Amino acid sequence: MSHEALVEQVKQLPEEEFNADMKKGLDDIKAGCVKPVKEAFSDIKKRFA
Protein backbone atom coordinates (compact mmCIF):
# COMPACT_ATOMS: atom_id res chain seq x y z
CA MET A 1 0.00 0.00 0.00
CA SER A 2 1.36 3.41 -0.91
CA HIS A 3 1.63 6.30 1.52
CA GLU A 4 -1.03 8.15 -0.44
CA ALA A 5 -3.45 5.21 -0.22
CA LEU A 6 -2.85 4.94 3.53
CA VAL A 7 -3.54 8.65 4.00
CA GLU A 8 -6.80 8.30 2.08
CA GLN A 9 -7.83 5.36 4.29
CA VAL A 10 -7.16 7.40 7.42
CA LYS A 11 -9.18 10.30 6.03
CA GLN A 12 -12.17 7.96 5.62
CA LEU A 13 -12.19 6.86 9.28
CA PRO A 14 -15.04 8.20 11.36
CA GLU A 15 -13.77 10.83 13.80
CA GLU A 16 -14.63 8.69 16.84
CA GLU A 17 -12.65 5.72 15.50
CA PHE A 18 -9.68 7.93 14.63
CA ASN A 19 -9.70 9.49 18.11
CA ALA A 20 -9.95 6.07 19.77
CA ASP A 21 -6.99 4.78 17.72
CA MET A 22 -4.91 7.83 18.64
CA LYS A 23 -5.81 7.45 22.33
CA LYS A 24 -4.80 3.78 22.25
CA GLY A 25 -1.44 4.72 20.73
CA LEU A 26 -0.81 7.38 23.36
CA ASP A 27 -1.88 5.02 26.15
CA ASP A 28 0.56 2.40 24.82
CA ILE A 29 3.38 4.95 24.87
CA LYS A 30 2.54 6.00 28.42
CA ALA A 31 2.52 2.32 29.47
CA GLY A 32 5.98 1.80 27.96
CA CYS A 33 4.79 -0.38 25.06
CA VAL A 34 7.29 1.01 22.56
CA LYS A 35 9.89 -0.26 20.04
CA PRO A 36 13.34 1.08 19.26
CA VAL A 37 13.09 3.30 16.16
CA LYS A 38 15.37 1.05 14.05
CA GLU A 39 13.14 -1.94 14.77
CA ALA A 40 9.98 0.04 14.02
CA PHE A 41 11.29 1.25 10.65
CA SER A 42 12.53 -2.23 9.78
CA ASP A 43 9.02 -3.58 10.42
CA ILE A 44 7.49 -0.80 8.29
CA LYS A 45 9.86 -1.53 5.40
CA LYS A 46 8.99 -5.24 5.53
CA ARG A 47 5.27 -4.49 5.64
CA PHE A 48 5.16 -1.93 2.83
CA ALA A 49 8.04 -2.97 0.57
CSV table of C-alpha atoms in Angstrom, one decimal:
chain,number,residue,atom,x,y,z
A,1,MET,CA,0.0,0.0,0.0
A,2,SER,CA,1.4,3.4,-0.9
A,3,HIS,CA,1.6,6.3,1.5
A,4,GLU,CA,-1.0,8.2,-0.4
A,5,ALA,CA,-3.4,5.2,-0.2
A,6,LEU,CA,-2.9,4.9,3.5
A,7,VAL,CA,-3.5,8.6,4.0
A,8,GLU,CA,-6.8,8.3,2.1
A,9,GLN,CA,-7.8,5.4,4.3
A,10,VAL,CA,-7.2,7.4,7.4
A,11,LYS,CA,-9.2,10.3,6.0
A,12,GLN,CA,-12.2,8.0,5.6
A,13,LEU,CA,-12.2,6.9,9.3
A,14,PRO,CA,-15.0,8.2,11.4
A,15,GLU,CA,-13.8,10.8,13.8
A,16,GLU,CA,-14.6,8.7,16.8
A,17,GLU,CA,-12.7,5.7,15.5
A,18,PHE,CA,-9.7,7.9,14.6
A,19,ASN,CA,-9.7,9.5,18.1
A,20,ALA,CA,-10.0,6.1,19.8
A,21,ASP,CA,-7.0,4.8,17.7
A,22,MET,CA,-4.9,7.8,18.6
A,23,LYS,CA,-5.8,7.5,22.3
A,24,LYS,CA,-4.8,3.8,22.2
A,25,GLY,CA,-1.4,4.7,20.7
A,26,LEU,CA,-0.8,7.4,23.4
A,27,ASP,CA,-1.9,5.0,26.2
A,28,ASP,CA,0.6,2.4,24.8
A,29,ILE,CA,3.4,4.9,24.9
A,30,LYS,CA,2.5,6.0,28.4
A,31,ALA,CA,2.5,2.3,29.5
A,32,GLY,CA,6.0,1.8,28.0
A,33,CYS,CA,4.8,-0.4,25.1
A,34,VAL,CA,7.3,1.0,22.6
A,35,LYS,CA,9.9,-0.3,20.0
A,36,PRO,CA,13.3,1.1,19.3
A,37,VAL,CA,13.1,3.3,16.2
A,38,LYS,CA,15.4,1.1,14.1
A,39,GLU,CA,13.1,-1.9,14.8
A,40,ALA,CA,10.0,0.0,14.0
A,41,PHE,CA,11.3,1.3,10.7
A,42,SER,CA,12.5,-2.2,9.8
A,43,ASP,CA,9.0,-3.6,10.4
A,44,ILE,CA,7.5,-0.8,8.3
A,45,LYS,CA,9.9,-1.5,5.4
A,46,LYS,CA,9.0,-5.2,5.5
A,47,ARG,CA,5.3,-4.5,5.6
A,48,PHE,CA,5.2,-1.9,2.8
A,49,ALA,CA,8.0,-3.0,0.6
